[in-house]
Coordinates of C-alpha atoms and ligand atoms in Angstrom, one line a residue:
X484 CA 38.8 -23.4 37.6
X485 CA 38.2 -19.8 36.9
X486 CA 35.5 -17.7 38.8
X487 CA 34.4 -14.4 38.1
X488 CA 33.1 -12.0 40.9
X489 CA 29.8 -12.2 39.4
X490 CA 29.7 -15.9 40.1
X491 CA 30.3 -15.3 43.9
X492 CA 27.3 -12.9 43.7
X493 CA 25.2 -15.5 42.3
X494 CA 26.4 -17.9 45.0
X495 CA 25.7 -15.4 47.5
X496 CA 22.2 -15.0 46.3
X497 CA 21.8 -18.7 46.1
X498 CA 21.4 -19.2 49.9
X499 CA 19.9 -22.6 50.0
X500 CA 17.6 -24.2 52.6
X501 CA 16.7 -27.7 53.0
X502 CA 14.5 -29.2 55.4
X503 CA 15.8 -32.2 57.5
X504 CA 14.3 -34.4 60.2
X505 CA 17.0 -36.1 62.1
X506 CA 18.8 -36.4 65.3
X507 CA 18.4 -32.6 66.2
X508 CA 14.6 -32.8 65.6
X509 CA 13.5 -30.6 62.7
X510 CA 16.2 -28.5 61.3
X511 CA 16.9 -26.7 58.1
X512 CA 20.2 -26.8 56.2
X513 CA 21.4 -23.4 55.2
X514 CA 24.5 -22.6 53.1
X515 CA 26.1 -19.6 51.6
X516 CA 29.6 -18.9 49.8
X517 CA 30.6 -15.4 49.8
X518 CA 33.6 -13.0 50.1
X519 CA 34.5 -11.3 53.3
X520 CA 37.7 -10.3 55.0
X521 CA 39.3 -10.4 51.7
X522 CA 38.9 -14.1 51.2
X523 CA 36.2 -16.7 50.4
X524 CA 34.0 -17.8 53.2
X525 CA 31.6 -20.7 53.4
X526 CA 28.8 -21.4 55.8
X527 CA 26.7 -24.5 56.4
X528 CA 24.4 -24.1 59.2
X529 CA 21.9 -26.7 60.4
X530 CA 19.3 -24.4 62.1
X531 CA 16.0 -24.9 64.0
X532 CA 15.3 -21.1 63.8
X533 CA 15.6 -19.9 60.2
X534 CA 18.4 -18.7 58.1
X535 CA 21.4 -17.3 60.1
X536 CA 23.9 -17.1 57.3
X537 CA 23.2 -13.3 56.6
X538 CA 23.7 -12.5 60.4
X539 CA 27.0 -14.6 60.4
X540 CA 28.1 -12.7 57.3
X541 CA 27.5 -9.4 59.3
X542 CA 29.7 -10.6 62.0
X543 CA 32.6 -10.9 59.7
X544 CA 31.9 -7.4 57.8
X545 CA 31.6 -5.7 61.1
X546 CA 34.7 -7.3 62.5
X547 CA 36.6 -6.3 59.4
X548 CA 35.2 -2.7 59.2
X549 CA 35.2 -1.6 62.8
X550 CA 38.1 -3.5 64.2
X551 CA 40.6 -5.2 62.2
X552 CA 41.3 -4.0 58.7
X553 CA 44.3 -1.7 58.3
X554 CA 42.8 -0.4 55.1
X555 CA 39.5 0.7 56.4
X556 CA 39.7 4.3 57.8
X557 CA 38.0 4.3 60.9
X558 CA 38.8 0.8 62.1
X559 CA 40.5 0.4 65.3
X560 CA 43.6 -1.0 63.7
X561 CA 43.6 1.8 61.2
X562 CA 43.2 4.5 63.9
X563 CA 46.0 3.0 65.9
X564 CA 48.4 3.0 62.8
X565 CA 47.5 6.3 61.9
X566 CA 48.6 7.7 65.3
X567 CA 52.1 5.9 65.1
X568 CA 54.7 8.3 66.1
X569 CA 52.4 11.1 67.4
X570 CA 53.2 10.2 70.8
X571 CA 49.3 10.0 71.6
X572 CA 47.8 6.6 72.9
X573 CA 44.7 5.2 71.0
X574 CA 42.2 3.8 73.1
X575 CA 41.3 0.2 72.2
X576 CA 38.2 -1.8 72.8
X577 CA 37.9 -4.4 75.4
X578 CA 37.9 -7.1 72.6
X579 CA 40.8 -5.9 70.6
X580 CA 42.8 -5.3 74.0
X581 CA 42.2 -9.1 74.9
X582 CA 43.2 -10.1 71.4
X583 CA 46.3 -8.0 71.4
X584 CA 47.4 -9.6 74.6
X585 CA 47.1 -12.9 73.3
X586 CA 49.0 -12.2 70.2
X587 CA 51.8 -10.2 71.8
X588 CA 52.1 -13.2 74.2
X589 CA 52.4 -15.5 71.3
X590 CA 55.3 -13.2 69.8
X591 CA 57.1 -13.6 73.1
X592 CA 56.4 -17.3 73.2
X593 CA 57.6 -17.8 69.6
X594 CA 60.7 -16.0 70.0
X595 CA 59.6 -13.3 67.6
X596 CA 58.5 -15.8 64.8
X597 CA 55.1 -14.3 65.2
X598 CA 54.9 -10.4 65.0
X599 CA 51.9 -8.4 64.7
X600 CA 53.9 -5.4 63.8
X601 CA 55.3 -7.0 60.5
X602 CA 53.1 -4.6 58.4
X603 CA 56.0 -2.3 57.1
X604 CA 57.7 -5.2 55.7
X605 CA 54.5 -6.9 54.3
X606 CA 53.7 -3.7 52.7
X607 CA 57.1 -3.4 51.1
X608 CA 56.6 -7.0 49.5
X609 CA 53.2 -5.8 48.5
X610 CA 51.8 -9.1 49.8
X611 CA 48.3 -7.3 50.1
X612 CA 48.3 -6.7 46.1
X613 CA 49.1 -10.5 45.7
X614 CA 45.6 -11.1 47.1
X615 CA 43.8 -7.9 46.4
X616 CA 40.0 -7.9 45.3
X617 CA 40.8 -6.3 42.0
X618 CA 42.6 -9.5 41.1
X619 CA 39.6 -11.6 41.6
X620 CA 38.9 -12.1 37.8
X621 CA 42.2 -13.7 37.2
X622 CA 42.3 -15.8 40.3
X623 CA 43.6 -19.3 40.5
X624 CA 42.0 -22.0 42.5
X625 CA 43.8 -21.5 45.7
X626 CA 41.6 -23.6 48.0
X627 CA 41.6 -23.4 51.7
X628 CA 40.2 -26.0 53.9
X629 CA 37.2 -27.5 52.3
X630 CA 34.2 -28.5 54.1
X631 CA 33.6 -31.9 52.4
X632 CA 29.9 -31.8 53.1
X633 CA 29.6 -28.7 51.0
X634 CA 31.6 -30.5 48.3
X635 CA 32.7 -27.3 46.7
X636 CA 36.2 -26.2 46.0
X637 CA 36.7 -22.7 47.2
X638 CA 39.4 -20.1 46.6
X639 CA 41.0 -18.8 49.7
X640 CA 43.0 -15.9 48.1
X641 CA 43.6 -14.5 44.7
X642 CA 46.6 -14.1 42.7
X643 CA 47.2 -12.4 39.6
X644 CA 50.4 -14.0 38.3
X645 CA 50.6 -11.5 35.3
X646 CA 51.3 -8.6 37.6
X647 CA 54.7 -7.4 37.6
X648 CA 56.6 -8.2 40.8
X649 CA 59.3 -6.3 42.2
X650 CA 61.5 -7.9 44.8
X651 CA 62.6 -5.3 47.3
X652 CA 66.4 -4.8 47.8
X653 CA 68.2 -5.9 50.9
X654 CA 68.5 -2.1 52.0
X655 CA 64.8 -1.6 51.6
X656 CA 63.9 -4.7 53.7
X657 CA 66.5 -3.6 56.4
X658 CA 64.9 -0.3 56.5
X659 CA 61.4 -1.7 56.8
X660 CA 62.5 -4.3 59.3
X661 CA 63.8 -1.2 61.4
X662 CA 60.2 -0.2 62.0
X663 CA 59.0 -3.6 63.2
X664 CA 59.2 -5.3 66.5
X665 CA 56.2 -6.0 68.9
X666 CA 58.6 -5.4 71.9
X667 CA 58.5 -1.7 70.9
X668 CA 54.7 -1.2 71.2
X669 CA 53.5 0.7 74.2
X670 CA 50.4 -1.0 75.7
X671 CA 48.4 0.4 78.7
X672 CA 45.4 -1.6 80.1
X673 CA 43.2 0.2 77.6
X674 CA 45.3 1.9 75.1
X675 CA 48.1 1.5 72.6
X676 CA 50.9 3.5 71.0
X677 CA 53.2 2.8 68.3
X678 CA 56.6 4.2 67.4
X679 CA 56.9 6.3 64.2
X680 CA 56.5 4.2 61.0
X681 CA 55.3 1.1 62.7
X682 CA 52.0 -0.4 61.7
X683 CA 49.9 -3.4 62.9
X684 CA 48.8 -6.1 60.7
X685 CA 46.3 -8.8 62.3
X686 CA 46.0 -10.8 59.1
X687 CA 47.6 -13.7 60.6
X688 CA 44.9 -14.0 63.3
X689 CA 41.8 -12.1 61.8
X690 CA 40.1 -15.2 60.1
X691 CA 40.5 -17.0 63.4
X692 CA 39.2 -14.2 65.4
X693 CA 36.2 -14.1 63.1
X694 CA 35.7 -18.0 63.8
X695 CA 35.7 -17.2 67.6
X696 CA 33.0 -14.4 67.1
X697 CA 30.9 -16.8 64.8
X698 CA 31.0 -19.6 67.2
X699 CA 30.2 -17.5 70.1
X700 CA 27.0 -16.2 68.4
X701 CA 25.8 -19.5 66.8
X702 CA 26.1 -21.1 70.3
X703 CA 23.5 -18.8 71.4
X704 CA 21.2 -19.6 68.6
X705 CA 18.8 -22.6 67.9
X706 CA 21.4 -24.3 66.0
X707 CA 21.9 -28.1 65.7
X708 CA 25.7 -27.8 64.2
X709 CA 27.5 -25.6 61.8
X710 CA 30.9 -25.5 59.9
X711 CA 32.0 -22.2 58.7
X712 CA 35.3 -21.5 56.8
X713 CA 36.9 -18.1 56.7
X714 CA 39.8 -18.5 54.1
X715 CA 42.1 -21.0 55.6
X716 CA 40.4 -21.1 59.1
X717 CA 37.4 -23.2 60.0
X718 CA 35.2 -23.5 63.0
X719 CA 32.7 -26.4 63.7
X720 CA 30.2 -26.4 66.3
X721 CA 27.4 -28.8 67.5
X722 CA 26.8 -31.9 65.3
X723 CA 25.5 -32.9 62.0
X724 CA 21.8 -33.9 61.9
X725 CA 23.0 -37.5 60.5
X726 CA 25.4 -38.0 63.5
X727 CA 28.4 -38.2 61.3
X728 CA 31.6 -36.3 62.1
X729 CA 32.4 -33.0 60.5
X730 CA 35.1 -33.5 57.7
X731 CA 37.7 -31.0 57.0
X732 CA 40.1 -31.5 54.0
X733 CA 43.5 -30.5 54.3
X734 CA 44.9 -29.1 51.1
X735 CA 47.7 -30.7 49.3
X736 CA 50.1 -27.7 49.1
X737 CA 51.4 -28.8 45.5
X738 CA 47.9 -29.7 44.1
X739 CA 45.7 -27.4 45.7
X740 CA 42.7 -29.0 44.1
X741 CA 43.1 -32.2 46.1
X742 CA 43.6 -33.1 49.8
X743 CA 46.5 -34.9 51.5
X744 CA 43.9 -36.0 54.0
X745 CA 41.0 -35.5 56.2
X746 CA 40.3 -34.2 59.8
X747 CA 37.2 -36.0 61.3
X748 CA 36.0 -33.9 64.2
X749 CA 33.1 -33.9 66.5
X750 CA 31.7 -30.8 68.3
X751 CA 33.4 -27.4 68.7
X752 CA 36.9 -27.2 66.9
X753 CA 38.9 -24.5 65.5
X754 CA 41.3 -25.5 62.5
X755 CA 43.5 -23.1 60.6
X756 CA 46.2 -23.6 57.9
X757 CA 49.0 -21.5 56.7
X758 CA 50.7 -22.5 53.6
X759 CA 53.0 -21.2 51.0
X760 CA 50.3 -21.8 48.3
X761 CA 47.7 -19.3 49.6
X762 CA 49.4 -16.1 48.3
X763 CA 52.7 -16.3 46.5
X764 CA 54.5 -15.0 43.3
X765 CA 57.1 -16.9 41.5
X766 CA 60.2 -15.1 40.0
X767 CA 63.1 -16.8 38.3
X768 CA 61.8 -20.2 39.7
X769 CA 61.7 -18.7 43.3
X770 CA 58.5 -18.9 45.2
X771 CA 57.9 -15.7 47.3
X772 CA 55.1 -16.4 49.6
X773 CA 53.2 -14.3 52.2
X774 CA 54.4 -15.6 55.5
X775 CA 57.4 -13.6 56.6
X776 CA 60.3 -14.3 58.9
X777 CA 60.4 -11.3 61.1
X778 CA 64.2 -12.1 61.9
X779 CA 65.0 -11.6 58.0
X780 CA 62.2 -9.8 56.3
X781 CA 62.0 -12.5 53.7
X782 CA 59.4 -15.3 53.2
X783 CA 60.0 -17.9 55.9
X784 CA 62.3 -20.6 54.8
X785 CA 61.8 -23.2 57.6
X786 CA 61.4 -26.1 55.2
X787 CA 57.6 -26.4 55.4
X788 CA 54.9 -26.0 52.8
X789 CA 51.8 -25.8 55.2
X790 CA 51.0 -26.2 58.9
X791 CA 47.6 -26.9 60.1
X792 CA 46.6 -26.2 63.8
X793 CA 43.7 -27.7 65.8
X794 CA 42.5 -26.2 69.0
X795 CA 39.9 -24.8 71.0
X796 CA 40.4 -21.1 70.1
X797 CA 40.2 -19.4 66.8
X798 CA 42.6 -16.6 67.3
X799 CA 45.2 -19.2 68.6
X800 CA 44.5 -21.7 65.8
X801 CA 45.2 -19.0 63.2
X802 CA 48.2 -17.2 65.0
X803 CA 49.8 -20.6 65.8
X804 CA 49.7 -21.8 62.3
X805 CA 51.4 -18.8 61.2
X806 CA 54.0 -18.9 63.9
X807 CA 54.6 -22.7 63.4
X808 CA 55.2 -22.1 59.8
X809 CA 57.9 -19.6 60.5
X810 CA 59.4 -22.0 63.1
X811 CA 59.3 -25.1 61.1
X812 CA 58.7 -28.7 62.3
X813 CA 60.7 -29.1 65.4
X814 CA 60.2 -25.8 67.1
X815 CA 56.7 -25.4 65.8
X816 CA 55.6 -28.6 67.1
X817 CA 57.0 -27.8 70.6
X818 CA 55.3 -24.3 70.6
X819 CA 52.0 -25.9 69.6
X820 CA 52.1 -28.5 72.3
X821 CA 53.0 -25.7 74.9
X822 CA 49.6 -24.3 73.8
X823 CA 47.8 -27.5 74.2
X824 CA 47.2 -27.3 70.4
X825 CA 47.6 -30.2 67.7
X826 CA 49.6 -29.4 64.7
X827 CA 50.3 -31.0 61.3
X828 CA 53.2 -30.0 59.1
X829 CA 53.7 -30.8 55.5
X830 CA 57.4 -30.2 54.5
X831 CA 59.2 -29.5 51.2
X832 CA 59.4 -33.2 50.3
X833 CA 55.6 -33.5 51.1
X834 CA 56.3 -35.6 54.0
X835 CA 53.6 -35.3 56.8
X836 CA 54.4 -35.0 60.4
X837 CA 52.1 -34.4 63.4
X838 CA 51.7 -34.1 67.1
X839 CA 50.5 -37.5 68.8
X840 CA 47.0 -35.8 69.5
X841 CA 46.4 -35.1 66.0
X842 CA 46.7 -38.6 64.9
X843 CA 43.4 -39.6 66.1
X844 CA 41.7 -37.0 64.0
X845 CA 43.7 -37.2 60.8
X846 CA 43.2 -39.8 58.1
X847 CA 45.7 -39.7 55.1
X848 CA 44.2 -39.9 51.7
Ligands
AMP1604 P1 48.3 -16.6 57.6 O1 47.9 -16.9 56.3 O2 47.4 -16.8 58.7 O3 49.5 -17.4 58.0 O4 48.8 -15.0 57.7 C1 49.7 -14.5 56.8 C2 49.5 -13.0 56.8 O5 49.9 -12.7 58.2 C3 50.3 -12.4 55.8 O6 49.5 -12.0 54.7 C4 50.7 -11.1 56.6 O7 49.7 -10.1 56.6 C5 50.9 -11.5 58.0 N1 52.1 -12.1 58.4 C6 53.1 -12.6 57.7 N2 54.1 -13.1 58.3 C7 53.8 -12.8 59.7 C8 54.4 -13.1 60.9 N3 55.7 -13.7 60.9 N4 53.8 -12.9 62.0 C9 52.6 -12.2 62.0 N5 51.9 -12.0 60.9 C10 52.5 -12.3 59.8
MG1605 MG1 47.4 -17.5 60.7

């Protein structure tokens, strides 16, 4: 399915409201499909208090512009990166400070499989261009988790397969790698400093952070329930007016128009998937994807095609899915369990394996 940017604009304008009388009393169903944080977002909100979709959209835009985007001059991450090598500490907001703490701990706990300082290598591979906004017109249908209730297939990222791809040389990768390493960050209790040529990239956790912010906001509103997806990260809160569980489809990594199965969830949940189908290019039959092994500088080659994490935190679901993808089934499973998270892996043969706790929620197709 090909979609043009204007289709999204239309989708954005067609925020729909539908009155429902059910278990939550009188609620209205609002939905919106849009682009934010460089990906497709989808909202379904059962609200007792009018349309909240624009407010949720603003949360994502503000998070991107003021805090997370390394591209937007003036964002906290852009300022930190711009000061790399200057010897000057950059103050960080309380929220970012907390998030950096969580992510640096995960870097340690994953033995470096997760590393927020991966940016010099990601930039060398030009990963961002594989998913850049200007490629929207040529995008493939790279679906992320799909809120089945919405019954719409969504694109999580966009790839112009026609663009020329240059595979970096081993020397270039070695040089870029020498500028990475979370252990070389200097963090005080309110500021951070990076060595020369290092740069942060919170792309592996940002969509989950957005889910945390959205959940916190919606829980303070008169909402019966909501399901929001930000690319490959999904949050559910509350309940559906008809009392049935939320249904989150897990994409088949080799047929992204279909699911390998469904997660049936009640109440508040955070679900993130990292997959080699989200952003990639193929050169001479080799798939180069966007999840990098910080030990080698090459796309992770741990024998998995996708990892889905279910837990009670957006930032952790997102960051763990990336970390577990790099670690592979055995080590990834152990890491997820050490965080009290549930994990589901699809390996290169299409086999599914999961933590025991995931089994009660997952139904294979
Ligand atoms: P995700 O799709 O959540 O797995 O995040 C992948 C994105 O995170 C990439 O596009 C990079 O910007 C960044 N990234 C890639 N590999 C890593 C890694 N090993 N640790 C942290 N961030 C990464
Ligand atoms: Mg992630």
